[in-house]
PDB file of N, CA and C in Angstrom:
ATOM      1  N   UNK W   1      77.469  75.869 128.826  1.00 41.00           N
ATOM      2  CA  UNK W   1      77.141  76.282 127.476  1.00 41.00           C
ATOM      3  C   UNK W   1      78.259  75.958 126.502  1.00 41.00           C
ATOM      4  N   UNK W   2      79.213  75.518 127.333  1.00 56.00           N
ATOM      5  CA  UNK W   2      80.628  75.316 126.209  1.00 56.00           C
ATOM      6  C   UNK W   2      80.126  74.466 125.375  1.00 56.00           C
ATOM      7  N   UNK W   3      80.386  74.719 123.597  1.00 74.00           N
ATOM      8  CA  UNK W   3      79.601  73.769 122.389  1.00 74.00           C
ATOM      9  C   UNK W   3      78.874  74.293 122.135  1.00 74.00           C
ATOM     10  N   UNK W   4      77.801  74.390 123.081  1.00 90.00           N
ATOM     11  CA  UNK W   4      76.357  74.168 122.568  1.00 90.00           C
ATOM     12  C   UNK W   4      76.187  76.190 121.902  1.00 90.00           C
ATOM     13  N   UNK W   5      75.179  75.887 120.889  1.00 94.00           N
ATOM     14  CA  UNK W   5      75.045  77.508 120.114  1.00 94.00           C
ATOM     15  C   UNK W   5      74.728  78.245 121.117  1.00 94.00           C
ATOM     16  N   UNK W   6      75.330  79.750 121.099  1.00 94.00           N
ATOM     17  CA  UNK W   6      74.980  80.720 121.894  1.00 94.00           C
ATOM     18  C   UNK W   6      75.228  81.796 121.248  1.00 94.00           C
ATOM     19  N   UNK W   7      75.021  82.900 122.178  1.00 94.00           N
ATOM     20  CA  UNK W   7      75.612  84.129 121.260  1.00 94.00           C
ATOM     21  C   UNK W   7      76.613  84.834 123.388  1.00 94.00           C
ATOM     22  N   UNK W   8      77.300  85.591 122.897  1.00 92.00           N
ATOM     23  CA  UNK W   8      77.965  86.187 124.308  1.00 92.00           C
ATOM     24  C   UNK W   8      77.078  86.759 124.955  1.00 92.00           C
ATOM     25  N   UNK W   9      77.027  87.143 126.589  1.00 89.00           N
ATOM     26  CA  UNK W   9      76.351  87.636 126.886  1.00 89.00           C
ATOM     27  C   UNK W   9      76.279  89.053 126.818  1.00 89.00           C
ATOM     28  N   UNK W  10      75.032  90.243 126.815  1.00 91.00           N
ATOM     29  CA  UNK W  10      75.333  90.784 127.209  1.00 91.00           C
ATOM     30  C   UNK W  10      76.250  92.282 127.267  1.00 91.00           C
ATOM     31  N   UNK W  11      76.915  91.405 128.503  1.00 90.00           N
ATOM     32  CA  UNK W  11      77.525  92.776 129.182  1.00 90.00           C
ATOM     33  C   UNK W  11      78.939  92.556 128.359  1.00 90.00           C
ATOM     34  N   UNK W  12      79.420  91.615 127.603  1.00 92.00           N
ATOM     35  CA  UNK W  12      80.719  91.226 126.940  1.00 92.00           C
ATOM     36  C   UNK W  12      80.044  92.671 125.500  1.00 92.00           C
ATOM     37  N   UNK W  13      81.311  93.075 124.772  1.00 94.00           N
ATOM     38  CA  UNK W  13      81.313  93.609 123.660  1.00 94.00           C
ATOM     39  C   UNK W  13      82.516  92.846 122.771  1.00 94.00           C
ATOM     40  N   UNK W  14      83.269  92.749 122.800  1.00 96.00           N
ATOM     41  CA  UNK W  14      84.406  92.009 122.129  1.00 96.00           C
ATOM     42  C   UNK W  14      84.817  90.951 123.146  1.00 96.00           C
ATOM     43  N   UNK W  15      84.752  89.963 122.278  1.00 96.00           N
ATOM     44  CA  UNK W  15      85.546  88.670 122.561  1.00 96.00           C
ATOM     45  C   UNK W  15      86.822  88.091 121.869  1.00 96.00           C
ATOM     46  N   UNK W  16      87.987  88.128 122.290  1.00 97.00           N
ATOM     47  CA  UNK W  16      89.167  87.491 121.621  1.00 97.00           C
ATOM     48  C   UNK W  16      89.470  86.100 122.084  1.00 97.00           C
ATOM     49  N   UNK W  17      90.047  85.009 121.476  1.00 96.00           N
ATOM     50  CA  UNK W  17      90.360  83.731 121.554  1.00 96.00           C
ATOM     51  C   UNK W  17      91.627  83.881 120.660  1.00 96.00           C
ATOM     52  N   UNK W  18      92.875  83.018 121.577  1.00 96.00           N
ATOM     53  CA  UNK W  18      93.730  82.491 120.796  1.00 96.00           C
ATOM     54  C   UNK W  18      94.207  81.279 121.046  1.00 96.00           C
ATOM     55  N   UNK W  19      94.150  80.501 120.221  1.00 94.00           N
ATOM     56  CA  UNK W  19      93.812  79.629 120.843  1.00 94.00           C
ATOM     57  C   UNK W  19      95.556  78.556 120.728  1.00 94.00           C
ATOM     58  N   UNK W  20      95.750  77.691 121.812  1.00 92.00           N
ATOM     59  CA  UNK W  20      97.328  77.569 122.705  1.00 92.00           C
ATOM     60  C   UNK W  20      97.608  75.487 122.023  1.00 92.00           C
ATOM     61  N   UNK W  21      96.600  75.280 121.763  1.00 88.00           N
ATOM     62  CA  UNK W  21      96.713  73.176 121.356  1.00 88.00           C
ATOM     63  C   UNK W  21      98.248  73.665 120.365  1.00 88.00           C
ATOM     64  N   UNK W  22      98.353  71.863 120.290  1.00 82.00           N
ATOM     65  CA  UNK W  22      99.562  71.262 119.836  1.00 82.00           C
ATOM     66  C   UNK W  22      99.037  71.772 118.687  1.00 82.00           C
ATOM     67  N   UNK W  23     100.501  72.018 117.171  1.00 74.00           N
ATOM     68  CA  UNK W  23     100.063  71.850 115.980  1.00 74.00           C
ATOM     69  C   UNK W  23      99.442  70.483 115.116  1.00 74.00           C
ATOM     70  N   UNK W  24      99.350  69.395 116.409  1.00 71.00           N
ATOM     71  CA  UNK W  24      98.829  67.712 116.214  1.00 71.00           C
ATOM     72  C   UNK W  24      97.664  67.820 116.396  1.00 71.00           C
ATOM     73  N   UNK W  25      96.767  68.541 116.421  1.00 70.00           N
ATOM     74  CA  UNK W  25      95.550  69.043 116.742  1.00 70.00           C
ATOM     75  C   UNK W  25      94.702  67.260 115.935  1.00 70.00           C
ATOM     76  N   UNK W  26      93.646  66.957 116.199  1.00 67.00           N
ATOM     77  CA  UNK W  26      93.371  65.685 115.925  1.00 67.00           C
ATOM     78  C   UNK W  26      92.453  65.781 115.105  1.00 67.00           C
ATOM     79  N   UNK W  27      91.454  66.668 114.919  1.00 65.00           N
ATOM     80  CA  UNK W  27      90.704  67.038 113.984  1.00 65.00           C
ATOM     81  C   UNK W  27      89.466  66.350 113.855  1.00 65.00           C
ATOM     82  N   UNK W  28      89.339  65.495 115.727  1.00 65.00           N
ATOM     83  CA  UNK W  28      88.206  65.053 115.750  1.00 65.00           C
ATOM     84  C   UNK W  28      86.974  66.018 116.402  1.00 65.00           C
ATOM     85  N   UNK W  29      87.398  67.375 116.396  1.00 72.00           N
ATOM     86  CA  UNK W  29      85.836  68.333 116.987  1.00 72.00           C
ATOM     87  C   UNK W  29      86.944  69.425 117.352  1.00 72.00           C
ATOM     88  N   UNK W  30      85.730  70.060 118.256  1.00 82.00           N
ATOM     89  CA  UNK W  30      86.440  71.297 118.743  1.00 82.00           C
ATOM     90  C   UNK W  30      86.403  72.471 117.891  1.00 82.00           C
ATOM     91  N   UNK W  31      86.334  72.451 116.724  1.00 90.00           N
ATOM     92  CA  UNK W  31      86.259  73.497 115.825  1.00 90.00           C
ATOM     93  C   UNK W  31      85.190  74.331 115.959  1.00 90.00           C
ATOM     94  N   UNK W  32      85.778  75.724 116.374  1.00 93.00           N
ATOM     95  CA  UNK W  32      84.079  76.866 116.953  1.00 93.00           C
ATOM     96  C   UNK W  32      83.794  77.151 115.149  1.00 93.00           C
ATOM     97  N   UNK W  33      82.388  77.619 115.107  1.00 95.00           N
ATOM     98  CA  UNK W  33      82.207  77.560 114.028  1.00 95.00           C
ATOM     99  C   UNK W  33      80.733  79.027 114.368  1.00 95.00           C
ATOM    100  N   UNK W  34      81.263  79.614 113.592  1.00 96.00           N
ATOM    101  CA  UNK W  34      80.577  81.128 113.455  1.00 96.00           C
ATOM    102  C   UNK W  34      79.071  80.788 112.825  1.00 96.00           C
ATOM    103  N   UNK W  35      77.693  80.968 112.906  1.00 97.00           N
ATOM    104  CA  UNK W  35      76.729  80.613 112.694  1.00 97.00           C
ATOM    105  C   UNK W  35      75.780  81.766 111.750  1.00 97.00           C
ATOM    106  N   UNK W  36      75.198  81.132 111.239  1.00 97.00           N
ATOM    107  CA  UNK W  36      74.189  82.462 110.389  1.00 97.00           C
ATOM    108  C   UNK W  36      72.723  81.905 111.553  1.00 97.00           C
ATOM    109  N   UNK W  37      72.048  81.340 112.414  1.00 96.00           N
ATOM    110  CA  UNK W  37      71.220  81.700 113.397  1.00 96.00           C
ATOM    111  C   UNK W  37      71.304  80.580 114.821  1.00 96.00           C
ATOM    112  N   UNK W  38      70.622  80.682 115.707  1.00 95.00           N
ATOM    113  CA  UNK W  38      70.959  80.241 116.684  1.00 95.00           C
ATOM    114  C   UNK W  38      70.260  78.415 117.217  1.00 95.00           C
ATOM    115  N   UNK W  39      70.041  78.104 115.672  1.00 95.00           N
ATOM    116  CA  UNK W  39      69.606  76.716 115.529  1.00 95.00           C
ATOM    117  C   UNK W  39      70.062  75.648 115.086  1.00 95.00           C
ATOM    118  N   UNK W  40      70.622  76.101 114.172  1.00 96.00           N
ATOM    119  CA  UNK W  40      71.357  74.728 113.044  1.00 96.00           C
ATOM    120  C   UNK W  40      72.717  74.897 113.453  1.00 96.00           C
ATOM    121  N   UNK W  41      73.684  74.131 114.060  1.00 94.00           N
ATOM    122  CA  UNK W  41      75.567  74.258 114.104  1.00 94.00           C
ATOM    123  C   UNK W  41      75.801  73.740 112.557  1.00 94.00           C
ATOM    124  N   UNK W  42      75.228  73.174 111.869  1.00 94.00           N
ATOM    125  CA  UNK W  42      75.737  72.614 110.236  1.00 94.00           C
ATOM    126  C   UNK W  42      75.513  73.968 109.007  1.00 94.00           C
ATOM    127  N   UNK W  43      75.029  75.299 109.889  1.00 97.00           N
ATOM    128  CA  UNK W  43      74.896  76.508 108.964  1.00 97.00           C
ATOM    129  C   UNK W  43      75.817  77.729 109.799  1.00 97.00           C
ATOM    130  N   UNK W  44      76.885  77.494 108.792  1.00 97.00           N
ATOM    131  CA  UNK W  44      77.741  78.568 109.331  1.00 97.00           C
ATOM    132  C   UNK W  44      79.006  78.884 108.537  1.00 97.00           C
ATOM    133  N   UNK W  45      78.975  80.750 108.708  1.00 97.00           N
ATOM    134  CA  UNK W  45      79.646  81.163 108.195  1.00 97.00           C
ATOM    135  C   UNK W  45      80.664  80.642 107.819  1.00 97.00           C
ATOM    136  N   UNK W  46      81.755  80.372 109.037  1.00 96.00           N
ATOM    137  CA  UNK W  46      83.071  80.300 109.027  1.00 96.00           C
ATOM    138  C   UNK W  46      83.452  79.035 110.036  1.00 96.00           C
ATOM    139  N   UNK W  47      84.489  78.222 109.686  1.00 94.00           N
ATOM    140  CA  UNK W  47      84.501  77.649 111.443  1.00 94.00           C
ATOM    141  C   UNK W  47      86.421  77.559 111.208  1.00 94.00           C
ATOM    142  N   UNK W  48      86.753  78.042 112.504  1.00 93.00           N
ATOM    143  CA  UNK W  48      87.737  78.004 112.998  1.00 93.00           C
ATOM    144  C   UNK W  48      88.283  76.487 113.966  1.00 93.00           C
ATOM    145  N   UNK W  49      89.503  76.248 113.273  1.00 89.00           N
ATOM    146  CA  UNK W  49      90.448  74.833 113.615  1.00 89.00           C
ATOM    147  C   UNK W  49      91.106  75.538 114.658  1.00 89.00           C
ATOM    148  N   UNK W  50      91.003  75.126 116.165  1.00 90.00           N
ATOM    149  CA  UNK W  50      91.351  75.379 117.041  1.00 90.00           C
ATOM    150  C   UNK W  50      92.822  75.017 117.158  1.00 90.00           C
ATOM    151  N   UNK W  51      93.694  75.337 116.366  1.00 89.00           N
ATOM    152  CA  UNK W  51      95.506  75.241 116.110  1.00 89.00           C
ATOM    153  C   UNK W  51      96.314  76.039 116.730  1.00 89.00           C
ATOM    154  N   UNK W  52      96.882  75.843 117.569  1.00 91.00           N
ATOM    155  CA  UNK W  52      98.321  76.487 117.976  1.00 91.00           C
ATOM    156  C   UNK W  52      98.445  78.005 117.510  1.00 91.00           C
ATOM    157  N   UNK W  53      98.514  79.453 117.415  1.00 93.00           N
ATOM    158  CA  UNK W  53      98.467  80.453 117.427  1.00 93.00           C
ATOM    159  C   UNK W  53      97.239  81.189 116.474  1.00 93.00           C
ATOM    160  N   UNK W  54      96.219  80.208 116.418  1.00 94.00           N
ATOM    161  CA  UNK W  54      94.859  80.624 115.617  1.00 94.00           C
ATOM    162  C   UNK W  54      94.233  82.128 116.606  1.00 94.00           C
ATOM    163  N   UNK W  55      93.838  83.126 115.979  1.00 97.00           N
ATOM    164  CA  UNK W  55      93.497  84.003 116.872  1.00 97.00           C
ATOM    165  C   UNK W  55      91.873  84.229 115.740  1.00 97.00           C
ATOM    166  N   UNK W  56      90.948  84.527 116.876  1.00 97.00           N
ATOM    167  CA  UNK W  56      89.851  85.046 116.175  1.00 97.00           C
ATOM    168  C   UNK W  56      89.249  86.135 117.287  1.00 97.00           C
ATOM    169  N   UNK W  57      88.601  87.390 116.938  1.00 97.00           N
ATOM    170  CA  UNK W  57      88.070  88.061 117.408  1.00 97.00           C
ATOM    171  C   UNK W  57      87.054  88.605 116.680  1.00 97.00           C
ATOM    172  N   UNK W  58      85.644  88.845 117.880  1.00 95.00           N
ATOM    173  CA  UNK W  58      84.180  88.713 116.701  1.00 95.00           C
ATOM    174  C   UNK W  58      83.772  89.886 118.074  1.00 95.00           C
ATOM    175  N   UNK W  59      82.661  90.841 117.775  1.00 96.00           N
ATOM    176  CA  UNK W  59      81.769  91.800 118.561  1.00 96.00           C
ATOM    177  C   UNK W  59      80.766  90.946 118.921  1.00 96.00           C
ATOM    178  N   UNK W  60      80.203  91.077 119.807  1.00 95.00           N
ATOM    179  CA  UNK W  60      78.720  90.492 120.572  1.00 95.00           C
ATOM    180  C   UNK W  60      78.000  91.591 119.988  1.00 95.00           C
ATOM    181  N   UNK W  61      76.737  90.551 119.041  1.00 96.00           N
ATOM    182  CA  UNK W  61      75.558  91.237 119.141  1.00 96.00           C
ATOM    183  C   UNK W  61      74.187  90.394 119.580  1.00 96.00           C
ATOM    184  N   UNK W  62      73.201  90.457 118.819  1.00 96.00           N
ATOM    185  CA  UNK W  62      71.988  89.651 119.252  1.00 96.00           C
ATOM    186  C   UNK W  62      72.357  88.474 117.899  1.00 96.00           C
ATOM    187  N   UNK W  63      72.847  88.650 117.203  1.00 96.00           N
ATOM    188  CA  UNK W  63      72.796  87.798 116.059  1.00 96.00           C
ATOM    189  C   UNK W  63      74.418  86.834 115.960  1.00 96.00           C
ATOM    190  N   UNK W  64      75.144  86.745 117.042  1.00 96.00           N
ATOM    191  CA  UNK W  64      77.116  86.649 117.026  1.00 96.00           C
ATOM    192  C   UNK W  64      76.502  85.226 117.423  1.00 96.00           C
ATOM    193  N   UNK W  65      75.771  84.238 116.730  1.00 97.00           N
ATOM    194  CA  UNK W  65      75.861  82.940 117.011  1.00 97.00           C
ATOM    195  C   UNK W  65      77.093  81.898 116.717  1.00 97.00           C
ATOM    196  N   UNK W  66      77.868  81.426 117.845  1.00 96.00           N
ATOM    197  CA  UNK W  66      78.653  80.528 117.512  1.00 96.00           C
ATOM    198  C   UNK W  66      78.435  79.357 118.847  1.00 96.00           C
ATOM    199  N   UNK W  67      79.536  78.168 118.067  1.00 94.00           N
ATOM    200  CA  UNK W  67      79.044  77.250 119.241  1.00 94.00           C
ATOM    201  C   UNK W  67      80.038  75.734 118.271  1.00 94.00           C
ATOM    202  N   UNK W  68      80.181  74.707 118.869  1.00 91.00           N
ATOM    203  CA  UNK W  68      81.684  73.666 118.016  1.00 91.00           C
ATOM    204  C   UNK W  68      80.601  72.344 118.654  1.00 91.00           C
ATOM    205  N   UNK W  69      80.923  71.385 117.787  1.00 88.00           N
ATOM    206  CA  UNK W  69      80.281  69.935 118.400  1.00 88.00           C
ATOM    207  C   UNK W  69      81.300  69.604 118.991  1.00 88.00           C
ATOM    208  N   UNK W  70      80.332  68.590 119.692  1.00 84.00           N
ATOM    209  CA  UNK W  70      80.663  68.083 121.252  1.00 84.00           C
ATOM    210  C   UNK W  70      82.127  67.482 121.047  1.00 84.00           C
ATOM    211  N   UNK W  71      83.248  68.048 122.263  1.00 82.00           N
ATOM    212  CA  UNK W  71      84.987  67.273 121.872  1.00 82.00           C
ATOM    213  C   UNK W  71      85.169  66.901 123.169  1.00 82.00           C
ATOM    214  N   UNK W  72      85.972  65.725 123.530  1.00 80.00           N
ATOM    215  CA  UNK W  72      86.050  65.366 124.533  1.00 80.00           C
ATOM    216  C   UNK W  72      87.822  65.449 124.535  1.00 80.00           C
ATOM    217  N   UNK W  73      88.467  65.801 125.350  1.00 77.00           N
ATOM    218  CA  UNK W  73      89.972  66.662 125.296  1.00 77.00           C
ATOM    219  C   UNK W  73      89.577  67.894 125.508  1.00 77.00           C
ATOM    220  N   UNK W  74      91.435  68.167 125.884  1.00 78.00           N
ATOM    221  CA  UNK W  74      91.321  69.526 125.720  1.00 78.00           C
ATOM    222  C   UNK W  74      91.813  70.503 124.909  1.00 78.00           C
ATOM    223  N   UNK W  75      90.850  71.924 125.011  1.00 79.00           N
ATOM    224  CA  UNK W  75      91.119  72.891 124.122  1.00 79.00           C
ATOM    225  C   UNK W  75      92.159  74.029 124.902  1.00 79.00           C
ATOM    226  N   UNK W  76      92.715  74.303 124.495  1.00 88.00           N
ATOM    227  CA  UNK W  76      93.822  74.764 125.098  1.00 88.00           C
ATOM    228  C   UNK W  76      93.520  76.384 124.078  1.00 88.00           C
ATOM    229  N   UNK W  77      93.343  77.432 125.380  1.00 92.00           N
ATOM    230  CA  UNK W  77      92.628  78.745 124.404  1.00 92.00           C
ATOM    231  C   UNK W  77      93.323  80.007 125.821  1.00 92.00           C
ATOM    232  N   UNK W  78      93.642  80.986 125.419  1.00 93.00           N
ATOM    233  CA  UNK W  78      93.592  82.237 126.373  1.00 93.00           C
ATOM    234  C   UNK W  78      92.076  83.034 125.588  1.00 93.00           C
ATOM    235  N   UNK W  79      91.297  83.847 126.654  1.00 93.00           N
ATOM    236  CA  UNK W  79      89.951  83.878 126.126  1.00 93.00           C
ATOM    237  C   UNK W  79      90.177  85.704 127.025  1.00 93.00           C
ATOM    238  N   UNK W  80      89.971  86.486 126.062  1.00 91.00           N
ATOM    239  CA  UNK W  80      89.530  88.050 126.408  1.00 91.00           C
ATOM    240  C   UNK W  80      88.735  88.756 126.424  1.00 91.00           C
ATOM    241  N   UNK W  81      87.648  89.031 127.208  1.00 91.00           N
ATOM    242  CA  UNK W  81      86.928  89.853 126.872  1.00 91.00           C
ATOM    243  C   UNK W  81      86.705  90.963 127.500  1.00 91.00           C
ATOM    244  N   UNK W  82      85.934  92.271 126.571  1.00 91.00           N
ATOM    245  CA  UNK W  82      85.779  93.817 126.717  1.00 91.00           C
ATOM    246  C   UNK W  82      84.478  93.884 127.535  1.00 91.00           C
ATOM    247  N   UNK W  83      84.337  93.967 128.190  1.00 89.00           N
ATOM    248  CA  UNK W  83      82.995  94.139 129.130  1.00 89.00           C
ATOM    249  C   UNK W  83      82.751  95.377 129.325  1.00 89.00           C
ATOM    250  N   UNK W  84      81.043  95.446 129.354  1.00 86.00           N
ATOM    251  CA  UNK W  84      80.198  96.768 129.934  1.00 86.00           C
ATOM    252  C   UNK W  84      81.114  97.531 130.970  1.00 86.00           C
ATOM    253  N   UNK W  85      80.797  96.443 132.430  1.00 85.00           N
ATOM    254  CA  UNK W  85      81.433  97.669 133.758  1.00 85.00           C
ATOM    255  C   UNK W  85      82.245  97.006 134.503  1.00 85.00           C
ATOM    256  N   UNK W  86      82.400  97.749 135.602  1.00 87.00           N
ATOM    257  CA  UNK W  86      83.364  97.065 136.732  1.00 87.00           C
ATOM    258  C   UNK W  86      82.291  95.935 137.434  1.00 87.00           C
ATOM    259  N   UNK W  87      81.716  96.031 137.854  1.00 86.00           N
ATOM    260  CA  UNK W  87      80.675  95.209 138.355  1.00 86.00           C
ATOM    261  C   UNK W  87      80.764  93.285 137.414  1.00 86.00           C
ATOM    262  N   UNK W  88      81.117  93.561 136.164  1.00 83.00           N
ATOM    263  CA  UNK W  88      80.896  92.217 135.407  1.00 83.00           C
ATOM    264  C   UNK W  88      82.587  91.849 135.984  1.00 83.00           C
ATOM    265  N   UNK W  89      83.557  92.725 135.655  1.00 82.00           N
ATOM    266  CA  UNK W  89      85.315  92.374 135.979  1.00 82.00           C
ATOM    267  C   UNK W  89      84.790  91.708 137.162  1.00 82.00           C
ATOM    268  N   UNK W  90      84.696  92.439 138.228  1.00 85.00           N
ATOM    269  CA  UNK W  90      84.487  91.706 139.695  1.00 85.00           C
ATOM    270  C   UNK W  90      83.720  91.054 140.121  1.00 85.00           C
ATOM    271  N   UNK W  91      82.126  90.425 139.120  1.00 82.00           N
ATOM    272  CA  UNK W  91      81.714  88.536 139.646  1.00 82.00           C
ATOM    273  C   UNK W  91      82.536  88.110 138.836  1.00 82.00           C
ATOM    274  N   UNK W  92      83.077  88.171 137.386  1.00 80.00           N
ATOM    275  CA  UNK W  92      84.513  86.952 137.366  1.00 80.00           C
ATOM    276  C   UNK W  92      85.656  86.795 137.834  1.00 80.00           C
ATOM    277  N   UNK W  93      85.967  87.848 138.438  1.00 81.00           N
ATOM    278  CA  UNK W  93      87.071  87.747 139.152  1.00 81.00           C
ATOM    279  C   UNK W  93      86.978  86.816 140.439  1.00 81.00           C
ATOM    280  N   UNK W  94      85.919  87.241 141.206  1.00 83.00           N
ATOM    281  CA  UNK W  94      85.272  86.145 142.126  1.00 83.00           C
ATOM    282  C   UNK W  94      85.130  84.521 141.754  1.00 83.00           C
ATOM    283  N   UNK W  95      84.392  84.645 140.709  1.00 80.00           N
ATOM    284  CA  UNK W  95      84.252  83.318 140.635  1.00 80.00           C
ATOM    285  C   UNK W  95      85.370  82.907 140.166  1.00 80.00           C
ATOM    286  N   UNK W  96      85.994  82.836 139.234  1.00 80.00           N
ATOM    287  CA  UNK W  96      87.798  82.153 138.607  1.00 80.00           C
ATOM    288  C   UNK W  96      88.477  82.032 139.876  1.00 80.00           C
ATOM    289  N   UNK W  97      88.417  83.133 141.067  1.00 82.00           N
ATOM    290  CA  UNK W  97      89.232  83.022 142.492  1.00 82.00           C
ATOM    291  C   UNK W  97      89.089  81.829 142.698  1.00 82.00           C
ATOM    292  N   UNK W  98      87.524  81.630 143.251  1.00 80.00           N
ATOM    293  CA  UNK W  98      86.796  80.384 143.679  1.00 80.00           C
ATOM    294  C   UNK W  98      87.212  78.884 142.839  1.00 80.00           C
ATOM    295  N   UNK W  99      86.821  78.984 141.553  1.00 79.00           N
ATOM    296  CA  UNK W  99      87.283  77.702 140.991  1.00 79.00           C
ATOM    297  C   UNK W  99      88.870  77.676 140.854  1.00 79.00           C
ATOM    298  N   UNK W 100      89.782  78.683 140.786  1.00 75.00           N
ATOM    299  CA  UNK W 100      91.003  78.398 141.167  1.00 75.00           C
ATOM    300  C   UNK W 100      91.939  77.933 142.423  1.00 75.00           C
ATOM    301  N   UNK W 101      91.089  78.133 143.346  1.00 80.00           N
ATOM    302  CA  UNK W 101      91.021  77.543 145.105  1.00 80.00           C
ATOM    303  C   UNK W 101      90.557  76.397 144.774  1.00 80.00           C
ATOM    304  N   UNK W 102      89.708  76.036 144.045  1.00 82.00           N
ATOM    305  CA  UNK W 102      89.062  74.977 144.342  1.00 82.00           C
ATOM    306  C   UNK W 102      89.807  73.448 143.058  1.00 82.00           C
ATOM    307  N   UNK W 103      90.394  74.038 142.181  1.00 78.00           N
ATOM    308  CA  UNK W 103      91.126  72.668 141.433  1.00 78.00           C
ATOM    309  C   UNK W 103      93.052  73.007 142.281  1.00 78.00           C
ATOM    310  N   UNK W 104      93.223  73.990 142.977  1.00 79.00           N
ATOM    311  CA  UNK W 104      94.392  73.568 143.825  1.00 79.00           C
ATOM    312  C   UNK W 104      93.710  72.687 145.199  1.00 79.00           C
ATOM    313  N   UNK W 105      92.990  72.647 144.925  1.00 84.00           N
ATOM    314  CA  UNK W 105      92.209  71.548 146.478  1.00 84.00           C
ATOM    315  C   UNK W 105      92.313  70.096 146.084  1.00 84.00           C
ATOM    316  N   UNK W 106      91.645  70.104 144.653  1.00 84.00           N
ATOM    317  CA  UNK W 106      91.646  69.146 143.561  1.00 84.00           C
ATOM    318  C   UNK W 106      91.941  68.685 142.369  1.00 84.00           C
ATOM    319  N   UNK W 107      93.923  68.496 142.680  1.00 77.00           N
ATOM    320  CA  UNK W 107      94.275  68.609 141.104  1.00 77.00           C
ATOM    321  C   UNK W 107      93.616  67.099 140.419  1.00 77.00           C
ATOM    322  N   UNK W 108      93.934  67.991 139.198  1.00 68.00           N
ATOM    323  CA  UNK W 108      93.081  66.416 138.595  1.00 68.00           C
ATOM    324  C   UNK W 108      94.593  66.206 137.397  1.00 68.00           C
ATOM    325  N   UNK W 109      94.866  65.137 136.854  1.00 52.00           N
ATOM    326  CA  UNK W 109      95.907  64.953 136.074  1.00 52.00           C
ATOM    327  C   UNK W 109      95.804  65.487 134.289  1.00 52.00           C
ATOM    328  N   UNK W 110      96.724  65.915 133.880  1.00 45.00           N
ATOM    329  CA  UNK W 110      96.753  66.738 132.562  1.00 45.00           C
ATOM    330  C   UNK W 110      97.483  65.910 131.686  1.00 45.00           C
TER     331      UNK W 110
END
């Protein structure tokens, strides 16, 4: 779903991003961009330049549409979120285990 419009799921209530790129940021995409509905990415509130100590934090509701056109690089972000229960902490904790076992199996170059 990375890009493409969504809204959080769910069991998330607050989401924080801060986001970690060079201040050379290239300014060819990547920019999340806050949405007024879950159709058009060219209608939106606000959009955030994914820069070196940019912080944004937004609540999940049914209407928290955001979503950035397609960037090929990387975005360099620490990503927080407030979740419902223990039950949501522990399938991501599982799964991040898993894909973290699994790119020390397979580094790929940075």
């Amino acid at each position: 779903r990375d890009g493409k419009i969504h809204t959080d799921s769910k069991t998330k209530i607050i989401t924080v991003l801060l986001y970690m790129n060079e201040d050379n940021w290239d300014n060819s995409g990547g920019r999340l961009r806050i949405l007024n509905n879950g159709t058009d990415l060219e209608d939106y509130v606000a959009e955030v330049e994914p820069r070196g100590g940019t912080l944004i934090v937004f609540k999940r509701s049914d209407n928290s549409w955001h979503g950035h056109h397609p960037y090929a690089g990387q975005r360099r972000a620490i990503q927080l979120n407030w979740v419902l229960d223990q039950a949501v902490v522990d399938h991501e904790q599982n799964r991040h285990g898993l894909s973290s076992w699994l790119k020390k199996l397979f580094p790929s170059k940075m």
